[in-house]
PDB file of C-alpha atoms in Angstrom:
ATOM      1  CA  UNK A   1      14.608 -30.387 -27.648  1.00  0.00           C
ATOM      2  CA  UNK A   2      12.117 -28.049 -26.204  1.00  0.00           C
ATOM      3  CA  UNK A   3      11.304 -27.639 -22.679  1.00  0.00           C
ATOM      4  CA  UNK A   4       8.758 -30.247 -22.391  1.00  0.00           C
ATOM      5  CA  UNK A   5      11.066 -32.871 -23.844  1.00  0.00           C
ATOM      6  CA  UNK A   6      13.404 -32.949 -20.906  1.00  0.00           C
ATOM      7  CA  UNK A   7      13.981 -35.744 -18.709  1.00  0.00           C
ATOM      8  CA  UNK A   8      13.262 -34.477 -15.147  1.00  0.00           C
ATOM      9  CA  UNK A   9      14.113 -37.300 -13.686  1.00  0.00           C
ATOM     10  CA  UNK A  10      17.819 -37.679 -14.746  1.00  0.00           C
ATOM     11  CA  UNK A  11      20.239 -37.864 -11.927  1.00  0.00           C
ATOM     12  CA  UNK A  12      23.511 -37.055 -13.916  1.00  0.00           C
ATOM     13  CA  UNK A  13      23.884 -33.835 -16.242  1.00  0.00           C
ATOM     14  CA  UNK A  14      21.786 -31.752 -14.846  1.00  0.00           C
ATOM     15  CA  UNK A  15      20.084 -29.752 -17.354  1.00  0.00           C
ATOM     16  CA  UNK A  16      19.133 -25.457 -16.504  1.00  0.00           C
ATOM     17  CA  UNK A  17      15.590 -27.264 -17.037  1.00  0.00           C
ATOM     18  CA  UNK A  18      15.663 -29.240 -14.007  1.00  0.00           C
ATOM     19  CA  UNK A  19      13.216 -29.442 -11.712  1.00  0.00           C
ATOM     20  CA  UNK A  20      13.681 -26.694  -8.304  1.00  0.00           C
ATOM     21  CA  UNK A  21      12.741 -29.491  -5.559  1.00  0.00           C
ATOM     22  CA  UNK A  22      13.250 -26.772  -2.883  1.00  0.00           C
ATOM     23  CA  UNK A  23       9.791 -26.449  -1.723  1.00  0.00           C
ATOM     24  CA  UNK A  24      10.322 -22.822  -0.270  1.00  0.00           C
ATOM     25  CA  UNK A  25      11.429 -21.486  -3.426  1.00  0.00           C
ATOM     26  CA  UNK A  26      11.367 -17.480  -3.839  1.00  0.00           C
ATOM     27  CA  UNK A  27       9.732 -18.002  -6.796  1.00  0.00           C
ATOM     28  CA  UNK A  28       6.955 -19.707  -5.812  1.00  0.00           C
ATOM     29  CA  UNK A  29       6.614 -17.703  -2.856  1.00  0.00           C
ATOM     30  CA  UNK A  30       6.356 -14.370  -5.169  1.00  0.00           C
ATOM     31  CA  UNK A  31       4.115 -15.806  -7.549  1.00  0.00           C
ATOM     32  CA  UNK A  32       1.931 -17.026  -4.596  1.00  0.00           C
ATOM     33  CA  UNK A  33       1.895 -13.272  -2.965  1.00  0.00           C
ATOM     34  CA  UNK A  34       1.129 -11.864  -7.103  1.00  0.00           C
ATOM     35  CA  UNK A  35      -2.092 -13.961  -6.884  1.00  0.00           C
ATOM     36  CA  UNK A  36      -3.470 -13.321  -3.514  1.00  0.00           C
ATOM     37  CA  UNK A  37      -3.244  -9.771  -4.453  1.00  0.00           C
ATOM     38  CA  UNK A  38      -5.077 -10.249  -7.360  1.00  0.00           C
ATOM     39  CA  UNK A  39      -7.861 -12.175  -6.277  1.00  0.00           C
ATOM     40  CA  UNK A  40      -7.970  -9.968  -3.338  1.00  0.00           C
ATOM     41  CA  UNK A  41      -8.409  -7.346  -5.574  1.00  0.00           C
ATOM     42  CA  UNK A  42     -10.873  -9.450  -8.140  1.00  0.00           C
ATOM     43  CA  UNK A  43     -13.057 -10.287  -5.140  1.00  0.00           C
ATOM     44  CA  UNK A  44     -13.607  -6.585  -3.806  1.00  0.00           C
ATOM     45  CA  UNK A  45     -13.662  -4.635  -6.818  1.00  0.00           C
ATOM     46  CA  UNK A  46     -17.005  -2.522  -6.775  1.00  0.00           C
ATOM     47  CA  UNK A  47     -18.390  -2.055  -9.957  1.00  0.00           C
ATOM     48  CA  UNK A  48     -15.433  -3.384 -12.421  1.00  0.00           C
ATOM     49  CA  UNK A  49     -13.268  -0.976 -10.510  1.00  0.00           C
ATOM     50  CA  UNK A  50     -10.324  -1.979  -8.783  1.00  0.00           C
ATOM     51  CA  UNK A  51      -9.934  -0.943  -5.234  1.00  0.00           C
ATOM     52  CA  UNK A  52      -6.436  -1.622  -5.162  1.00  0.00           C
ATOM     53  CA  UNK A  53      -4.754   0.039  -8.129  1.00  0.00           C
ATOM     54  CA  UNK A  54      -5.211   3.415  -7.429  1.00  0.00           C
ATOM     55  CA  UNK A  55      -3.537   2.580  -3.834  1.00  0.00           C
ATOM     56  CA  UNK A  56      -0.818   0.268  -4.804  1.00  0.00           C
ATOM     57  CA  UNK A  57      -0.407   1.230  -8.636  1.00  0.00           C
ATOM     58  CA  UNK A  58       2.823   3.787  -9.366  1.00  0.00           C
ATOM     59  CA  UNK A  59       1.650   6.947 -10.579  1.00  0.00           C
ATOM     60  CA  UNK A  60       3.087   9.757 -12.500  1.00  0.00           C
ATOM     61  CA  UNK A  61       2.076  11.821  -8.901  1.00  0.00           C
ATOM     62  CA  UNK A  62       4.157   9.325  -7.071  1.00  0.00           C
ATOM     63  CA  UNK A  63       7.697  11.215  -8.003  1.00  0.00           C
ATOM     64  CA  UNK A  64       6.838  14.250  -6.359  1.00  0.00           C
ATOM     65  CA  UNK A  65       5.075  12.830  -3.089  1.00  0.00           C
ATOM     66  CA  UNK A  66       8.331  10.900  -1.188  1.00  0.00           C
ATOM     67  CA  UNK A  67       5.977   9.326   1.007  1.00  0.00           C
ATOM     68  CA  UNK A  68       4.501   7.404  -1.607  1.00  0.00           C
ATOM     69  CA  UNK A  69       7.763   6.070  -3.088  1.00  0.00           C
ATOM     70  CA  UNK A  70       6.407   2.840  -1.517  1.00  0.00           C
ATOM     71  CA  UNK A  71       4.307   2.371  -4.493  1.00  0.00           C
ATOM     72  CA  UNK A  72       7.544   1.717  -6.123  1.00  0.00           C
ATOM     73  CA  UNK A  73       7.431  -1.700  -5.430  1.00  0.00           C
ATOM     74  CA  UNK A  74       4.072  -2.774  -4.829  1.00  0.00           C
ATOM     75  CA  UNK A  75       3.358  -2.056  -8.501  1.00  0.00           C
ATOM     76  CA  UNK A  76       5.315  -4.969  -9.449  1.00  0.00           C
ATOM     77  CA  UNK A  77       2.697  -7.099  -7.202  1.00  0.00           C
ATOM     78  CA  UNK A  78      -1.144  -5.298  -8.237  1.00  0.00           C
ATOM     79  CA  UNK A  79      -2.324  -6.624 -11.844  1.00  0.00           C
ATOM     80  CA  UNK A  80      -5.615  -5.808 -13.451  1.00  0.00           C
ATOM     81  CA  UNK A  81      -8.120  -7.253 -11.483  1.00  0.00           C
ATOM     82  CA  UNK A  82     -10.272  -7.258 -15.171  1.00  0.00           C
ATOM     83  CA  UNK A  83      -7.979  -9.010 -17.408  1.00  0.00           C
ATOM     84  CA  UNK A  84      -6.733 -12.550 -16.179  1.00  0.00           C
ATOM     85  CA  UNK A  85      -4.005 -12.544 -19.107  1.00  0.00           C
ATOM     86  CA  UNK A  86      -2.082  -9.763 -17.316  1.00  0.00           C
ATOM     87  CA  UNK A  87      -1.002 -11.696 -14.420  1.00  0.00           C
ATOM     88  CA  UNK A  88      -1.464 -15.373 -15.854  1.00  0.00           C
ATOM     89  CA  UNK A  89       1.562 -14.680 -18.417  1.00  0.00           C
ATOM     90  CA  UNK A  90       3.850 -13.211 -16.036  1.00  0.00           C
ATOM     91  CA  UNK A  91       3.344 -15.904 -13.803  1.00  0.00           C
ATOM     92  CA  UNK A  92       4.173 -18.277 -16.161  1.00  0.00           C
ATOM     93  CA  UNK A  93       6.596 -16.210 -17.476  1.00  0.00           C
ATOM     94  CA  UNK A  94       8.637 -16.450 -13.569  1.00  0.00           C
ATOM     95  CA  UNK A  95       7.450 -20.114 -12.941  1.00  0.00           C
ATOM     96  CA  UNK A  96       9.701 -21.193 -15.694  1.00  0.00           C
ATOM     97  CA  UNK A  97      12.628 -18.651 -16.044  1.00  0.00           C
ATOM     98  CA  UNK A  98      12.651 -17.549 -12.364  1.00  0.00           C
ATOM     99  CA  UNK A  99      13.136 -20.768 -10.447  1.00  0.00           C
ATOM    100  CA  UNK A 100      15.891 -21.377 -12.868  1.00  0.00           C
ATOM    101  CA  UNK A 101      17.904 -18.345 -12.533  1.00  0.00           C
ATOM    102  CA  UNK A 102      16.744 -18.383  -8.788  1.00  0.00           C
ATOM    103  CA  UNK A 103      18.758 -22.288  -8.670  1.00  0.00           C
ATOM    104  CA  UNK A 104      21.348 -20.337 -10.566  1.00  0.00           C
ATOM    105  CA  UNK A 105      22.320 -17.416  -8.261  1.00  0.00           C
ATOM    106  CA  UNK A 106      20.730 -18.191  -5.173  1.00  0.00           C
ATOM    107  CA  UNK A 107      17.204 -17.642  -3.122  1.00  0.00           C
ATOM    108  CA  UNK A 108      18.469 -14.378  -1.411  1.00  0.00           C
ATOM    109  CA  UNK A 109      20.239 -13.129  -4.247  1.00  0.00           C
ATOM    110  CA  UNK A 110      17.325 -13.827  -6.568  1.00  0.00           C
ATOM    111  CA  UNK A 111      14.832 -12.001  -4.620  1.00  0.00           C
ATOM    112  CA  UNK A 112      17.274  -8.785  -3.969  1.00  0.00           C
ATOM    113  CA  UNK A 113      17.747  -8.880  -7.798  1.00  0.00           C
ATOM    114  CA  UNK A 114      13.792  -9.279  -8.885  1.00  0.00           C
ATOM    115  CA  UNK A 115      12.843  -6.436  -5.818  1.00  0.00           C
ATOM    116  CA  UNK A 116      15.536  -4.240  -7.614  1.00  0.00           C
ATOM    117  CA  UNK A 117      13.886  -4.868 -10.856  1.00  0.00           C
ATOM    118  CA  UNK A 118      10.922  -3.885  -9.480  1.00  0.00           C
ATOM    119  CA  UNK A 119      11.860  -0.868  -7.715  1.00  0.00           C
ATOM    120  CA  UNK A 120      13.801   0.891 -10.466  1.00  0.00           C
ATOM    121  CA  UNK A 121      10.779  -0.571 -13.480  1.00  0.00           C
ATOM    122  CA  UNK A 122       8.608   1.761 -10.926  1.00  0.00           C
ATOM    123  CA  UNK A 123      11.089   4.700 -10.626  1.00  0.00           C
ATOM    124  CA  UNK A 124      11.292   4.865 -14.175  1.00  0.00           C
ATOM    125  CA  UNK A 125       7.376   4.089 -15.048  1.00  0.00           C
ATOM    126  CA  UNK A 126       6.727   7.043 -12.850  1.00  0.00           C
ATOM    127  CA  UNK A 127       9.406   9.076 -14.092  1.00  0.00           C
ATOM    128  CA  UNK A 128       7.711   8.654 -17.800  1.00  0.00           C
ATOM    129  CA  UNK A 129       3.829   9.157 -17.042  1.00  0.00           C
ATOM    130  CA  UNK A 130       4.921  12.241 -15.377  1.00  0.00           C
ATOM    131  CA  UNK A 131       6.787  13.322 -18.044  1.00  0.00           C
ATOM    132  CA  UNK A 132       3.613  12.514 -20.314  1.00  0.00           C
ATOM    133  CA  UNK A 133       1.457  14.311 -18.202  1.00  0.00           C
ATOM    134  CA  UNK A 134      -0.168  11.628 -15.979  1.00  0.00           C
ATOM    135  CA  UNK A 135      -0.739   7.673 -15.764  1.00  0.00           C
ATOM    136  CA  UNK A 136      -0.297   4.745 -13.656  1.00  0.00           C
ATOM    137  CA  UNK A 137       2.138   1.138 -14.082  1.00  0.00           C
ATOM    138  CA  UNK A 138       0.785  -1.925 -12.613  1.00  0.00           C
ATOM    139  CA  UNK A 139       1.955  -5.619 -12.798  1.00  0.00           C
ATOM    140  CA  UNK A 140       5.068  -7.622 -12.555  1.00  0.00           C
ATOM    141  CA  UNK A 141       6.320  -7.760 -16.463  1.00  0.00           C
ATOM    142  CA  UNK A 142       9.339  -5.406 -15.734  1.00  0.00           C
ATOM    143  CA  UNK A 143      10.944  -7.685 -13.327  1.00  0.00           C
ATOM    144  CA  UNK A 144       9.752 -10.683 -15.302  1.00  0.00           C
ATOM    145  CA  UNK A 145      11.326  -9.197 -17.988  1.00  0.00           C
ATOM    146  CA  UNK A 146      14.714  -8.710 -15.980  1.00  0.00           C
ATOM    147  CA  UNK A 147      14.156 -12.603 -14.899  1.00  0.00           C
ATOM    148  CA  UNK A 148      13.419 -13.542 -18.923  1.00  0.00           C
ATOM    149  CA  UNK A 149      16.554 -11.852 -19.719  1.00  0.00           C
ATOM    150  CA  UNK A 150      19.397 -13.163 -17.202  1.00  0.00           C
ATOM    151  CA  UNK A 151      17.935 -16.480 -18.199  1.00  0.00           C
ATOM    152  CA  UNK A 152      18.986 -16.220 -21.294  1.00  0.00           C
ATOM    153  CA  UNK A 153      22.355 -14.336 -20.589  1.00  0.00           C
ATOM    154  CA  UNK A 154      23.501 -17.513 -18.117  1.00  0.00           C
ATOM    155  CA  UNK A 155      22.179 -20.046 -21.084  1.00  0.00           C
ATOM    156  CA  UNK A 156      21.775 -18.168 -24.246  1.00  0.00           C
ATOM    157  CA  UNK A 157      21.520 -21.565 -26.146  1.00  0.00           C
ATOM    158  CA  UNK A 158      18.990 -22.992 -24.181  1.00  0.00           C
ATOM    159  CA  UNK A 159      16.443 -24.044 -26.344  1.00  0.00           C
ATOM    160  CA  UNK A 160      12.729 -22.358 -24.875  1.00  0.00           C
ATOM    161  CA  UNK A 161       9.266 -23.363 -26.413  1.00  0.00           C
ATOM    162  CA  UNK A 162       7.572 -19.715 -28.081  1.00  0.00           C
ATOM    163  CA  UNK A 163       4.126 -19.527 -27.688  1.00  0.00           C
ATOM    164  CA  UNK A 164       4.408 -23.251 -26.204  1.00  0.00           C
ATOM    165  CA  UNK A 165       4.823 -24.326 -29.627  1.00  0.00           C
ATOM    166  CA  UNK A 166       7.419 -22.894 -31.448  1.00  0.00           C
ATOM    167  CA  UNK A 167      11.381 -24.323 -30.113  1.00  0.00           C
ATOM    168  CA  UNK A 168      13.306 -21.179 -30.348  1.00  0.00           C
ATOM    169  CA  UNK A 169      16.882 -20.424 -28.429  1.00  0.00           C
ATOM    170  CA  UNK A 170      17.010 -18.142 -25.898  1.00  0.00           C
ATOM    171  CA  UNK A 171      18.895 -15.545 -27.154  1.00  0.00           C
ATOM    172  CA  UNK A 172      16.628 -15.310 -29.901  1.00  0.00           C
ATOM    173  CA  UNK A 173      13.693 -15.075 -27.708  1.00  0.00           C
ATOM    174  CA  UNK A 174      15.653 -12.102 -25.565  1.00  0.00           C
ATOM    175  CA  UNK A 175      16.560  -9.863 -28.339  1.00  0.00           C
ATOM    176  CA  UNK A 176      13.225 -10.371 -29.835  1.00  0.00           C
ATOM    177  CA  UNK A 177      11.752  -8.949 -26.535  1.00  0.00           C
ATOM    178  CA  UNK A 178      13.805  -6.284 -26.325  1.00  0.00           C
ATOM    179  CA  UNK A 179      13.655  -5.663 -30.282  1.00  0.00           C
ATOM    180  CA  UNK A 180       9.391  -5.586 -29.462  1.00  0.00           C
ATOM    181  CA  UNK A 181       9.526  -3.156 -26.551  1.00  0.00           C
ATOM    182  CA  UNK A 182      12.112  -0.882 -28.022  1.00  0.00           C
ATOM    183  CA  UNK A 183       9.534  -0.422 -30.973  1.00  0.00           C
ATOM    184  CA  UNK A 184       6.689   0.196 -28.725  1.00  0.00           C
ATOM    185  CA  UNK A 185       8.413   2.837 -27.050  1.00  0.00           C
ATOM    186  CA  UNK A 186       8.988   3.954 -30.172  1.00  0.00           C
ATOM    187  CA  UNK A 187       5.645   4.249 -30.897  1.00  0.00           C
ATOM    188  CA  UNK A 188       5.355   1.697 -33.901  1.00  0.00           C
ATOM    189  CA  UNK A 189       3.439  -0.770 -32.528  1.00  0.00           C
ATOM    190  CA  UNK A 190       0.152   1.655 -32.297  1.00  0.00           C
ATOM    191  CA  UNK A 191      -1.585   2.812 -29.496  1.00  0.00           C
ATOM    192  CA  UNK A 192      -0.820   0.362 -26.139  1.00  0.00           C
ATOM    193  CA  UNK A 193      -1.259   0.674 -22.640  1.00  0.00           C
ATOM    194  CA  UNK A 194       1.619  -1.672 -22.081  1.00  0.00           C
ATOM    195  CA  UNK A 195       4.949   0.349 -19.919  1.00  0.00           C
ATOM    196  CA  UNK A 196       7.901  -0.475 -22.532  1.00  0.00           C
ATOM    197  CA  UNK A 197       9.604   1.422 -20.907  1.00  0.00           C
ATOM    198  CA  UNK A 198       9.318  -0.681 -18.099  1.00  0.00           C
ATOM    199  CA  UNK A 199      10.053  -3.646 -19.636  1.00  0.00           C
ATOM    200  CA  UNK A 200      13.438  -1.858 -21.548  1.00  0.00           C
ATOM    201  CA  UNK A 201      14.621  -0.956 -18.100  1.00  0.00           C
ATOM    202  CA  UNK A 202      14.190  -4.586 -16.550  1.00  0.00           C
ATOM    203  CA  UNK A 203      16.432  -5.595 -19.557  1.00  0.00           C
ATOM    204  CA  UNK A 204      18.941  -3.092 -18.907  1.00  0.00           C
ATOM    205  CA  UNK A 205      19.396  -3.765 -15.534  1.00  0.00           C
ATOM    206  CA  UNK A 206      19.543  -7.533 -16.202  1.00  0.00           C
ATOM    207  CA  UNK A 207      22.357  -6.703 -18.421  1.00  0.00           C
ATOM    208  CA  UNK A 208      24.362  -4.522 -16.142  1.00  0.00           C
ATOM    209  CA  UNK A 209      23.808  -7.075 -14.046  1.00  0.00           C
ATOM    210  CA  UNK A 210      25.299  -9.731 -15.763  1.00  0.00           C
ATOM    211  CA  UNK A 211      28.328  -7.627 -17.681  1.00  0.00           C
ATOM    212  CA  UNK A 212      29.157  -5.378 -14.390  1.00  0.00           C
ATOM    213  CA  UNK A 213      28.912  -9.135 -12.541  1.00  0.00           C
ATOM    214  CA  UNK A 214      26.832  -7.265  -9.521  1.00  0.00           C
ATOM    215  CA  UNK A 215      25.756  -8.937  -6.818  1.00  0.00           C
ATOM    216  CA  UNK A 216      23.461  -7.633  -3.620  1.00  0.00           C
ATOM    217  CA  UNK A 217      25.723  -9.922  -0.931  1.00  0.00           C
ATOM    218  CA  UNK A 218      26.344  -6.775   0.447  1.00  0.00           C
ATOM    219  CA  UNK A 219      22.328  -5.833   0.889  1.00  0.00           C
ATOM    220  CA  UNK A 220      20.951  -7.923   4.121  1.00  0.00           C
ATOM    221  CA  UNK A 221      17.466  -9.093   3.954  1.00  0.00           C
ATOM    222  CA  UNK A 222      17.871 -10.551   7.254  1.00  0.00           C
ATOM    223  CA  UNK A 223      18.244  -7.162   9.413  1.00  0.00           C
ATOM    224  CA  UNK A 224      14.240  -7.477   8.567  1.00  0.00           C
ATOM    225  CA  UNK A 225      13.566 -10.215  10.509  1.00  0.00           C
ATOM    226  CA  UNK A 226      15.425  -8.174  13.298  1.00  0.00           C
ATOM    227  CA  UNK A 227      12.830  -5.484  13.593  1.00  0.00           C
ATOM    228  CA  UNK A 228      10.130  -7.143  15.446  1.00  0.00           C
ATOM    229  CA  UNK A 229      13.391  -7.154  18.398  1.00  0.00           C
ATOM    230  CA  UNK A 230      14.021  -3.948  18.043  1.00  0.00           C
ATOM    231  CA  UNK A 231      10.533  -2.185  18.341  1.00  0.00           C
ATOM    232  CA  UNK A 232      10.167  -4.853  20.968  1.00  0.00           C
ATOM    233  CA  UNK A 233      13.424  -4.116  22.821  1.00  0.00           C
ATOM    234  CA  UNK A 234      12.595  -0.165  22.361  1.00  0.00           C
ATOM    235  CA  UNK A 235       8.951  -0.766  23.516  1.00  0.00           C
ATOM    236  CA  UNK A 236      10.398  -1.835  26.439  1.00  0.00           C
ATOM    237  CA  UNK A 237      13.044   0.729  27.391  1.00  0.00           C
ATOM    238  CA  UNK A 238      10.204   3.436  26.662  1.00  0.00           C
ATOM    239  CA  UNK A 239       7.808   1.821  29.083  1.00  0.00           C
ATOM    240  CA  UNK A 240      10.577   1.604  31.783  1.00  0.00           C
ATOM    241  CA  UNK A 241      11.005   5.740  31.135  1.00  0.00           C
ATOM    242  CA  UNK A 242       7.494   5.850  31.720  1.00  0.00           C
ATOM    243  CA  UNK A 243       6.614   4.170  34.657  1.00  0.00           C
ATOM    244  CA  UNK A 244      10.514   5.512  36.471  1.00  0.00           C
ATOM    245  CA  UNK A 245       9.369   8.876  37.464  1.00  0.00           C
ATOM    246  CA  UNK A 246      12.142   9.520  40.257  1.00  0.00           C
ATOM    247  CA  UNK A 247      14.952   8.599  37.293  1.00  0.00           C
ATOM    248  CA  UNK A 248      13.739  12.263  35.141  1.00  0.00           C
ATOM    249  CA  UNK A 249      14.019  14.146  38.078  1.00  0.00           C
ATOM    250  CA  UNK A 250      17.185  12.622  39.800  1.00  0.00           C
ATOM    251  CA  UNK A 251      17.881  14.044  35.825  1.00  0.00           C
ATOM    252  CA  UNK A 252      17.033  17.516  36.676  1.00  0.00           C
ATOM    253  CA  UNK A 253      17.917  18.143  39.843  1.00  0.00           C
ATOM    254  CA  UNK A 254      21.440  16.908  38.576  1.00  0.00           C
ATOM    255  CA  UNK A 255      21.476  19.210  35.751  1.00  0.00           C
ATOM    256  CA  UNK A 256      19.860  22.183  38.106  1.00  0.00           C
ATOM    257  CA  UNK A 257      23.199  21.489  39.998  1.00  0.00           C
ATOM    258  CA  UNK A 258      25.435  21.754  37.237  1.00  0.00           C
ATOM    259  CA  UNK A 259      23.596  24.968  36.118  1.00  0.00           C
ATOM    260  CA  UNK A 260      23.601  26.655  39.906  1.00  0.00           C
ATOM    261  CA  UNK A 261      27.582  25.844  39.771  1.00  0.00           C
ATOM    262  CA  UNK A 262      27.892  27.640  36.263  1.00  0.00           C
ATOM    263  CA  UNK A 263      25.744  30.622  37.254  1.00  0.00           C
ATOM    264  CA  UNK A 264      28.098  30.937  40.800  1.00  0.00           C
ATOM    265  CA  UNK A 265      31.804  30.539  38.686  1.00  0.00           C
ATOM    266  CA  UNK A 266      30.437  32.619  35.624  1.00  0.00           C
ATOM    267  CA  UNK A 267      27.303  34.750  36.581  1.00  0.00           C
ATOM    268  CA  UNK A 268      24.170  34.185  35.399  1.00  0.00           C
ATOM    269  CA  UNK A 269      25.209  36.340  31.704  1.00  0.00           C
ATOM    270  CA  UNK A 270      26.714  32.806  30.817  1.00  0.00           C
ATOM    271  CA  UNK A 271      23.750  30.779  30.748  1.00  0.00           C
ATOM    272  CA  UNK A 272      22.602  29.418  27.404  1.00  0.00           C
ATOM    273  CA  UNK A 273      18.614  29.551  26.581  1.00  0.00           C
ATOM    274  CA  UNK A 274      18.100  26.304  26.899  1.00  0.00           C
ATOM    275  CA  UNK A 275      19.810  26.341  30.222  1.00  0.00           C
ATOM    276  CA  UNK A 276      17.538  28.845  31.514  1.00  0.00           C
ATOM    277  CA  UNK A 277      14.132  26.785  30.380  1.00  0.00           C
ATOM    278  CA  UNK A 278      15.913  23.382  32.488  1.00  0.00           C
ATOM    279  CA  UNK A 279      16.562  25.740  35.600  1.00  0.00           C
ATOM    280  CA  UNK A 280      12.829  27.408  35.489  1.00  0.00           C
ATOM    281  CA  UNK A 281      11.123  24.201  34.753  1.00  0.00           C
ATOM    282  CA  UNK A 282      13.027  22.934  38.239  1.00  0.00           C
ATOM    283  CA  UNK A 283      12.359  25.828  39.983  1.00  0.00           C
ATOM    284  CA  UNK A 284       8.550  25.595  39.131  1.00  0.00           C
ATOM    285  CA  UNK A 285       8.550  21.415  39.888  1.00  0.00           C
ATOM    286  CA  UNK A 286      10.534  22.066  43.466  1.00  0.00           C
ATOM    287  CA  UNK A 287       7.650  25.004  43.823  1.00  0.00           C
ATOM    288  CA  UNK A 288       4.647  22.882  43.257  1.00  0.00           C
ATOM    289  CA  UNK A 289       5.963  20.237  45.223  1.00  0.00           C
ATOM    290  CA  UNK A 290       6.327  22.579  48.120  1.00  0.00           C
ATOM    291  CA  UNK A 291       2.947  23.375  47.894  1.00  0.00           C
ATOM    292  CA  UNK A 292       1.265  20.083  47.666  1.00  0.00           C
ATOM    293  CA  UNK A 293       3.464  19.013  51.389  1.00  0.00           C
TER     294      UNK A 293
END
């Protein structure tokens, strides 16, 4: 029985087909940020060139510039603003896998596995164009990939519709994946701008994941939605610095104290440099305040 042959609407059994009723599914929710970027990207593209690759893309360059590594992960969210096929198969390729390993493992859990997907299908996309001398990895297939294969690791005899035609189990339709990119890494599947490499390492990791029995319950998402506080809370405590004048120099004229008391008990030899700036820069402040009275 293929994929559209099940009955949704069963209440007993549950089939891994089952519909995701959660309407703030991670899946969706990635597949909804995938094409906003890409229409983004389709709408302000001058001249058939995308203005948004060459920013977000992860280049062979982006290994040796640290302050780039960002590009690490949006990758897995640009897509070829000229081909509609790039981003409308991985799409459907997470619509139907993803919300059923997301069901399977969890909303947080999913996400932290598909953003490590992403980030280590960019590491090692990078890694390989700069090895070959220069090049750039775009779109979400690595982590799709990752998705594709846990699927069929948590129900191998699932039965999946190939090509939406062709009932095949999903086992069969994981090695043949990674059986296809291994050869195009390889080389034997001619000349192709698709990452294999990419896609190999999404199926790795999936793997490990599954065999090693990892889990990111340790990794919390929610310290994120912290932030905003924080900067908050810090804007805050700077602007009181700012605006407390008397506080800095109550400050210095304590720590001219402590240095007067050093200089009488061990002579003026025992002061450090830094010492010496904090007792001139008082000196000068008590001067200039003489001076203005």
């Amino acid at each position: 029985m293929g994929l559209y042959d099940r009955d949704y609407g069963r209440s007993a059994e549950r089939t891994p087909w089952d519909r995701v009723q959660n309407p703030r599914s991670v899946t969706i929710i990635l597949i909804v940020i995938n094409v906003a970027v890409f229409f983004v990207d389709m709408i302000f593209k001058q001249g058939g060139v995308s203005q948004l690759v060459p920013w977000l893309g992860a280049q062979a360059s982006t290994v040796m510039r640290p302050w780039m590594w960002w590009q690490w992960l949006t990758y897995g969210f640009t897509h070829d603003p000229n081909n509609i096929n790039h981003i409308l198969f991985n799409m459907i390729g997470l619509f139907f896998f993803g919300r059923i390993v997301e069901r399977r493992i969890g909303q947080q859990e999913f996400l932290k596995f598909y953003l490590a997907a992403v980030l280590l299908g960019g590491i090692v996309g990078s890694i390989s164009f700069f090895i070959q001398g220069g090049g750039l990895v775009i779109g979400a297939s690595g982590a799709v990939v990752a998705t594709t294969i846990l699927f069929a690791f948590y129900y191998p005899h699932q039965e999946v519709l190939l090509m939406f035609v062709i009932p095949v189990k999903a086992w069969i339709l994981a090695v043949g994946f990674v059986a296809m990119n291994f050869a195009g890494a390889l080389g034997l599947m001619g000349d192709s701008h698709t990452a294999f490499e990419v896609h190999l390492t999404g199926a790795a990791f999936s793997a490990a994941y599954f065999y090693q029995r990892w889990n990111f319950r340790w990794l919390d998402l929610e310290v994120l939605s912290d932030l905003p506080h924080f900067f908050r809370q810090r804007s805050r405590r700077m602007k009181l610095k700012i605006h407390d004048p008397d506080r800095k120099l109550n400050q210095d004229a304590a720590e001219a104290d402590r240095i007067l008391a050093k200089i009488h008990a061990s002579g003026e030899a025992s002061l450090t440099r830094s010492e010496r700036k904090t007792l001139e820069r008082y000196s000068r402040r008590q001067r200039e305040k003489r001076d203005q009275n």
